[in-house]
mmCIF file of C-alpha atoms in Angstrom:
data_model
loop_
_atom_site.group_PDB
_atom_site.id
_atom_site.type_symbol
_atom_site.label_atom_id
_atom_site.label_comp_id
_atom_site.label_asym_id
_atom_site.label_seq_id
_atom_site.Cartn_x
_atom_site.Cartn_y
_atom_site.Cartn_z
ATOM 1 C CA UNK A 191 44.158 129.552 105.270
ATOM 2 C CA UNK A 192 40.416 128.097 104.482
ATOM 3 C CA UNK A 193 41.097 124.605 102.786
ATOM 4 C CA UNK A 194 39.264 122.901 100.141
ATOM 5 C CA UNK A 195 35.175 123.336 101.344
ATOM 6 C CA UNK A 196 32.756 120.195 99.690
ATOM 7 C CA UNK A 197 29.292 119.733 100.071
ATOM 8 C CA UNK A 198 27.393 117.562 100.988
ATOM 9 C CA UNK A 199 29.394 114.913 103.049
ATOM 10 C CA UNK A 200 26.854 112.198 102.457
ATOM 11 C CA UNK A 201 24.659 111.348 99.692
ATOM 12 C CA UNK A 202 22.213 108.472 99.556
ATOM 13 C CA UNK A 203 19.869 108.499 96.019
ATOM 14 C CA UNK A 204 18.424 105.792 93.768
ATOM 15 C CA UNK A 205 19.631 104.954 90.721
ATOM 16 C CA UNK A 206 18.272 107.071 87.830
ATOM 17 C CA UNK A 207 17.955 110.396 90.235
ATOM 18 C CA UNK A 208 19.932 113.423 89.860
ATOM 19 C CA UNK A 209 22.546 114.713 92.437
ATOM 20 C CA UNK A 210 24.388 117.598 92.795
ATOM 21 C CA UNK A 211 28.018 118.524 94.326
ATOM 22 C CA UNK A 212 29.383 121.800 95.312
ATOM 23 C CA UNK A 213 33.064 122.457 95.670
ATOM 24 C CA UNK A 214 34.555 125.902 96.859
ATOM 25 C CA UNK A 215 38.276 125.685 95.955
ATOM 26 C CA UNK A 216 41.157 127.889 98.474
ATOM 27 C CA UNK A 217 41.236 131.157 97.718
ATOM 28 C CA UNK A 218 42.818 132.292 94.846
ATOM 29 C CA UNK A 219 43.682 128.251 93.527
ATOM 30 C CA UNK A 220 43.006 128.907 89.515
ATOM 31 C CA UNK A 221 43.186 125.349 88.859
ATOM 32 C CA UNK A 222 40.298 123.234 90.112
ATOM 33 C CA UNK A 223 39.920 119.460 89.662
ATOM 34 C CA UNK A 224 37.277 116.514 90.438
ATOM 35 C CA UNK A 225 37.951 113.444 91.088
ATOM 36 C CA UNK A 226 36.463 110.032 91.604
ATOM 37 C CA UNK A 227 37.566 107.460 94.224
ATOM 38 C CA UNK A 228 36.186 103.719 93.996
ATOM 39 C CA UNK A 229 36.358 101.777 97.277
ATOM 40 C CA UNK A 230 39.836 100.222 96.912
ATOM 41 C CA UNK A 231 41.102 102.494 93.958
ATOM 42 C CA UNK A 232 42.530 105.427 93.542
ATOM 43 C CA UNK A 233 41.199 108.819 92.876
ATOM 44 C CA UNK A 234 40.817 109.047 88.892
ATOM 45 C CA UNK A 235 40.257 112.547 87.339
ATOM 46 C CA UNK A 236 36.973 113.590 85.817
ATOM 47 C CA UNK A 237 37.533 117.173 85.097
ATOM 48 C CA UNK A 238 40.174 119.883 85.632
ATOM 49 C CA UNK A 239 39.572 123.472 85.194
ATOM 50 C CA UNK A 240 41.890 126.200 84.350
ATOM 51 C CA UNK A 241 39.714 129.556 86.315
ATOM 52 C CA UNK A 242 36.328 128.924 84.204
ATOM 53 C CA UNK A 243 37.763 127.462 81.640
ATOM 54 C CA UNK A 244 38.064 123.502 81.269
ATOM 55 C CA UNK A 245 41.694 122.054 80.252
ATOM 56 C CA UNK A 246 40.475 118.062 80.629
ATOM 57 C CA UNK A 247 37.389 116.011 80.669
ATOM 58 C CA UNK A 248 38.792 113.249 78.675
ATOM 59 C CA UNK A 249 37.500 111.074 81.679
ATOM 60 C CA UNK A 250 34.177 112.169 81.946
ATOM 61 C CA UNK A 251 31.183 110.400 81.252
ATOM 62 C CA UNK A 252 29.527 113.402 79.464
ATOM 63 C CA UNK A 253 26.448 111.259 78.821
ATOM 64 C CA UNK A 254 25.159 111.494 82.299
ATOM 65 C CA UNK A 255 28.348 113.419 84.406
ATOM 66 C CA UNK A 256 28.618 117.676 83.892
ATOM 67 C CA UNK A 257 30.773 120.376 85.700
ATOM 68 C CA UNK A 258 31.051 123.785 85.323
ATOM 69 C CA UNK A 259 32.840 126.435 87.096
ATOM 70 C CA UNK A 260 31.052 130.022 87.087
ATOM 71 C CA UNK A 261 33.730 132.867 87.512
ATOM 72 C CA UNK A 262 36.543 130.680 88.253
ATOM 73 C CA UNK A 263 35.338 129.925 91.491
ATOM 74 C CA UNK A 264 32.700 127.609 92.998
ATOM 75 C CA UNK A 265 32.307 124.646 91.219
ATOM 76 C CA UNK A 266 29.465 121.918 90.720
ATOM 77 C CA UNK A 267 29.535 118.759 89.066
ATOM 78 C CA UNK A 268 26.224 117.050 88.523
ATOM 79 C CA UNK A 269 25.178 113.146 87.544
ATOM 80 C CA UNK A 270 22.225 112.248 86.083
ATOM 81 C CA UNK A 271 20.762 110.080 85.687
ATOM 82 C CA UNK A 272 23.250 108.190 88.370
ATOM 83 C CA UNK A 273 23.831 104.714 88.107
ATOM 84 C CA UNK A 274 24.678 101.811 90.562
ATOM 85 C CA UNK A 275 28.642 102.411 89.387
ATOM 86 C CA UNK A 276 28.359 105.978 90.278
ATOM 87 C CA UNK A 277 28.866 105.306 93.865
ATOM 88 C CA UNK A 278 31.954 106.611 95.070
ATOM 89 C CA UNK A 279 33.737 109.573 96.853
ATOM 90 C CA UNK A 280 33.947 112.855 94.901
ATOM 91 C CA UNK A 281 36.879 114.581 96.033
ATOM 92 C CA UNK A 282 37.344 118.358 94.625
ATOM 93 C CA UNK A 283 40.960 119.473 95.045
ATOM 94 C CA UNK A 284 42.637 122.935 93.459
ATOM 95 C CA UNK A 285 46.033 124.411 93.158
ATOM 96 C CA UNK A 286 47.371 127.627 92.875
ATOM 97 C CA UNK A 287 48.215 127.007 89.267
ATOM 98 C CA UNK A 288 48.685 124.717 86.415
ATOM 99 C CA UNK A 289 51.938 124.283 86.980
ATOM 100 C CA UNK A 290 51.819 123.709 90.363
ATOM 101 C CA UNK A 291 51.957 120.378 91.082
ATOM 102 C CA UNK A 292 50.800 120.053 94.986
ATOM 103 C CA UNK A 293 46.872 120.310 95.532
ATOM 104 C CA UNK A 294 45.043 120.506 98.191
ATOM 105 C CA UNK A 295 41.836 118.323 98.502
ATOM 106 C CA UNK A 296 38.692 118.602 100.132
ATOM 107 C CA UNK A 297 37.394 115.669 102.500
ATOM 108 C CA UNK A 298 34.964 114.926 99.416
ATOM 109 C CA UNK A 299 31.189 113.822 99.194
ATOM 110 C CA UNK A 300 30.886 109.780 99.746
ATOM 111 C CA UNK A 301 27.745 109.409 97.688
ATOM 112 C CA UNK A 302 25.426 105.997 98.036
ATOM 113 C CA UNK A 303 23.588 104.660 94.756
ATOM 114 C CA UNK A 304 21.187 102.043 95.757
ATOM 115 C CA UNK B 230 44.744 99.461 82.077
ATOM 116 C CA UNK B 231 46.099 100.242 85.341
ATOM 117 C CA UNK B 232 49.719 102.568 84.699
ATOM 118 C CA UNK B 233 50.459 103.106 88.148
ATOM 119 C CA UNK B 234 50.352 100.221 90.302
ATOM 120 C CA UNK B 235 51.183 99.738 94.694
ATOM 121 C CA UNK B 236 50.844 95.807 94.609
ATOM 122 C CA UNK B 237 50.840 96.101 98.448
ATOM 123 C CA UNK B 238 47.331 97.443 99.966
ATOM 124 C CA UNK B 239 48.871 96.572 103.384
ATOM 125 C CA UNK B 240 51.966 97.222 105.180
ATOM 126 C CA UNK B 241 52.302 96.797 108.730
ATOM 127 C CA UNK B 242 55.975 98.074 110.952
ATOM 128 C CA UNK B 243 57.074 98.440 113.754
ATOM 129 C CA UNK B 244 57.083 102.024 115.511
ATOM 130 C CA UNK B 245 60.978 103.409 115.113
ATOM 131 C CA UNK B 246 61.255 100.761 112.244
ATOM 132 C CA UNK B 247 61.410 101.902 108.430
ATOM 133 C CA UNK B 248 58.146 101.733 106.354
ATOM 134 C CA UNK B 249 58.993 100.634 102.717
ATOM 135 C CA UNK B 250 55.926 101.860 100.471
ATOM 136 C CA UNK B 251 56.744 100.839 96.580
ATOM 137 C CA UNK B 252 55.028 102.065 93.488
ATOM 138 C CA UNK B 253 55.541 100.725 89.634
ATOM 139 C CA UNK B 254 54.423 102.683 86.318
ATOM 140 C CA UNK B 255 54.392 101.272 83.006
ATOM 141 C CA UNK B 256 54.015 104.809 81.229
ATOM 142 C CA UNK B 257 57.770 106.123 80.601
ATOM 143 C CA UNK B 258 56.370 109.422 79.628
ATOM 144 C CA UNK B 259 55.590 110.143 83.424
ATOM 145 C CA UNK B 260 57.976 112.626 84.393
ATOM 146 C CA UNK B 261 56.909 113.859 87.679
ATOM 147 C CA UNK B 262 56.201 112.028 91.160
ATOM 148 C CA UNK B 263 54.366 112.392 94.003
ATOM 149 C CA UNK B 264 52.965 110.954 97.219
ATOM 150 C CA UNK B 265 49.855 111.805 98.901
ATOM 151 C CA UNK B 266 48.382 110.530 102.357
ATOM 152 C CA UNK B 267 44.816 109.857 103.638
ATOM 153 C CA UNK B 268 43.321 109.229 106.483
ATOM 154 C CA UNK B 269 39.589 108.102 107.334
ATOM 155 C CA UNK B 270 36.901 110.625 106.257
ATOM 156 C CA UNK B 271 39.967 112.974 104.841
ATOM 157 C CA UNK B 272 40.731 114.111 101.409
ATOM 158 C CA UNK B 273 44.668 112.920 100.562
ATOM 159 C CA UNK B 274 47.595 115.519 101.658
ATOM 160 C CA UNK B 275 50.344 116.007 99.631
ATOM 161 C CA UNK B 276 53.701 114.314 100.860
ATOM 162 C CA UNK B 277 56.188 114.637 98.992
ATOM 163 C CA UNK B 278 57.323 114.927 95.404
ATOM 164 C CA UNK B 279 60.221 114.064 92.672
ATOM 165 C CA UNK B 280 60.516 115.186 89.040
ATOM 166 C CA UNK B 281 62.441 112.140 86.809
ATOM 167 C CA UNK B 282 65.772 114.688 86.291
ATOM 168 C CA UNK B 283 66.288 113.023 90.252
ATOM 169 C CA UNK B 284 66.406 109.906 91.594
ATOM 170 C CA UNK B 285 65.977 111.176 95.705
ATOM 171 C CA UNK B 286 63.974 113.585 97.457
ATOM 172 C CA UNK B 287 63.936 114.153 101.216
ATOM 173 C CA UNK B 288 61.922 115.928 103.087
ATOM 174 C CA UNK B 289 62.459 115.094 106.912
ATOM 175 C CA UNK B 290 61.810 111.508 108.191
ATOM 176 C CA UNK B 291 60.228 110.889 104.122
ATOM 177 C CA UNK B 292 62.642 110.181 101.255
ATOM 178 C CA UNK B 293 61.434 109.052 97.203
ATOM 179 C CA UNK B 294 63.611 107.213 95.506
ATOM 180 C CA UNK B 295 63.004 106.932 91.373
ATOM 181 C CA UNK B 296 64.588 104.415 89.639
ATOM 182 C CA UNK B 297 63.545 104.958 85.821
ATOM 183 C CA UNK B 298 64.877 102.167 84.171
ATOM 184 C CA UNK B 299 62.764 99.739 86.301
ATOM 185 C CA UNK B 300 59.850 102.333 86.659
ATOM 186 C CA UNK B 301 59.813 102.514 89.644
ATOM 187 C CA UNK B 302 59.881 104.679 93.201
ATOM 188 C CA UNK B 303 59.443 104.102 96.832
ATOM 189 C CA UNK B 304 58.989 105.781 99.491
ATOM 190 C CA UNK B 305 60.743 105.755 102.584
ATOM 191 C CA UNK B 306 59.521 106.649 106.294
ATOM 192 C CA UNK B 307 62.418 106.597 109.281
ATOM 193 C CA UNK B 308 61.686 106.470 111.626
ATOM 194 C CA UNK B 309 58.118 105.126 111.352
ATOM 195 C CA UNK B 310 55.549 106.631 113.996
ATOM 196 C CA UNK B 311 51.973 105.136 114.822
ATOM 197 C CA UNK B 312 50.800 108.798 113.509
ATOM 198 C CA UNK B 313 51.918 107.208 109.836
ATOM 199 C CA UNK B 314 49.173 105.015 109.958
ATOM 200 C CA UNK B 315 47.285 106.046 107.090
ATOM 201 C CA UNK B 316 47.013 105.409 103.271
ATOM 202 C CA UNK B 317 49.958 106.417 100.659
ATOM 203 C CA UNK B 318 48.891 107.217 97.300
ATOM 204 C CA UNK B 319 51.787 107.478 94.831
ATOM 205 C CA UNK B 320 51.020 109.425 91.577
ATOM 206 C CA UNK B 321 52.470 110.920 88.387
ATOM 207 C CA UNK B 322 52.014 113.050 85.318
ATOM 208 C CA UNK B 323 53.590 113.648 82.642
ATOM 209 C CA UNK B 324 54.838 117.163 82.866
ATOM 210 C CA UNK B 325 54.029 119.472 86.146
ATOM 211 C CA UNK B 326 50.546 119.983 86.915
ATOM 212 C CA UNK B 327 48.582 117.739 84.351
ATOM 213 C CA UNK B 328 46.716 115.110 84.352
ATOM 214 C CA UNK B 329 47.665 112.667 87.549
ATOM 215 C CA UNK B 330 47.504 109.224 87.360
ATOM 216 C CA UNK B 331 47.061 107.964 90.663
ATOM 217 C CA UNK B 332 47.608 103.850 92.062
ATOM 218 C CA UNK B 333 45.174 102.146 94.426
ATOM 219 C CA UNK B 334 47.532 102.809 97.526
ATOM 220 C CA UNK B 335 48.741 101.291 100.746
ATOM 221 C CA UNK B 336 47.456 101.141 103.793
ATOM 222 C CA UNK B 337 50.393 101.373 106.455
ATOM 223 C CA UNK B 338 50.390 100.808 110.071
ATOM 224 C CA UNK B 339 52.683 101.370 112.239
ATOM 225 C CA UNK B 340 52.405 99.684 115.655
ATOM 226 C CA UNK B 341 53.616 101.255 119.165
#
C-alpha cells in the first residue's frame, strides 16, 4: 500500500512570496488533514477535509493560508503572502474515515522563510 | 494555551530497561488517546491508542495507561530497544476522529 505522497520536501522563499504544497492522500483515505509542526512543538491542525468537503479550519490563518481538495483527492494548501512565522514542516496525513482515529502521515514539506 | 503537555523533551534508558514516556491534559472533554512516533525526516506513525472507557491498552512490548482523574497517561516500552530511539507524540480528541490535540513530545533514546 502507497503511503501518504508530499511535495516538495524542501522549500526555501522570502517572506511575502507565495508557496505551494501538494499532498496525495492513500488511496481511498476520505478524510484528509494538514498540519503544522514548529521546531520543538507539536503538529497543530490547520485543516481537515471530509472527501472535498472541509469539516475544520478553525486553525487556519485564512488571511494568508488556503486549502482545497478537488474531487476528494489531491490536496494543496497555499500561503501567501508567507511570513517569517510560517516556517515550519507541513505534514499532510489522511484516514480511511472520520471515525477512524489512526492516520497515516506523509514525511511533510520542511519549508524555510527567510 | 497548551492542553496537552510531555514536560520531558528527553528521556534517555537503558537497552532491555523500561522507557516511561508521560503525558498531562487539562481538557476533561478529551476522550480518546493516542501515541504517535517520529523519526528524523519522517512523518509520525501511529503507536498505539486508548479511548477514556479504559485505563490500559497493550499492544506488544507498548502499554497506555489513562488515569482520568489526574489527566493523565503514559506510555510504557519493555523491553526498551535502541530501535525506540525516536520521538513520542501523545495526542487526544474529543470523540474518535476529530480534531487532535497533539503535545510537544519526547525524544527517547535508548542506549545498547
Amino acid at each position: 500500500e502507497a503511503g501518504v505522497a508530499q511535495s516538495p520536501r524542501y522549500k526555501i522563499i522570502e517572506k511575502r512570496q507565495s508557496v505551494a504544497f501538494w499532498c496525495n492522500p492513500i488511496s481511498g483515505h476520505a478524510t484528509l488533514y494538514w498540519y503544522q509542526q514548529i521546531l520543538g512543538q507539536g503538529p497543530k491542525l490547520l485543516i481537515q477535509f471530509q472527501n472535498n468537503g472541509v469539516v475544520d479550519d478553525s486553525q487556519l490563518p485564512k488571511d494568508r493560508f488556503s486549502a482545497e481538495r478537488l474531487k476528494g483527492v489531491d490536496s494543496t494548501l497555499k500561503i501567501q503572502p508567507a511570513k517569517l512565522e510560517d516556517s515550519a514542516v507541513y505534514l499532510c496525513a489522511s484516514s480511511y474515515s472520520r471515525g477512524n482515529t489512526e492516520a497515516f502521515f506523509g514525511q511533510g514539506t520542511r519549508l524555510t522563510v527567510v | 494555551d497548551q492542553q496537552v503537555k510531555q514536560n520531558s523533551p528527553s528521556l534517555s534508558v537503558q537497552e532491555g530497561r523500561i522507557s516511561i514516556l508521560n503525558c498531562d491534559y487539562t481538557n476533561s472533554m478529551f476522550d480518546y488517546f493516542l501515541w504517535y512516533k517520529k523519526y528524523p525526516a519522517e512523518g509520525p506513525t501511529f503507536l498505539i491508542s486508548i479511548s477514556s472507557i479504559k485505563d490500559k491498552n497493550e499492544d506488544g512490548r507498548f502499554t497506555v495507561f489513562l488515569n482520568k482523574s489526574a489527566k493523565h497517561l503514559s506510555l510504557h516500552i519493555v523491553p526498551s530497544q535502541p530501535g525506540d530511539s525516536a520521538v513520542y507524540f501523545c495526542a487526544a480528541s474529543v470523540g474518535y476522529g476529530q480534531n487532535f490535540v497533539f503535545g510537544p513530545g519526547t525524544r527517547l533514546s535508548v542506549l545498547p
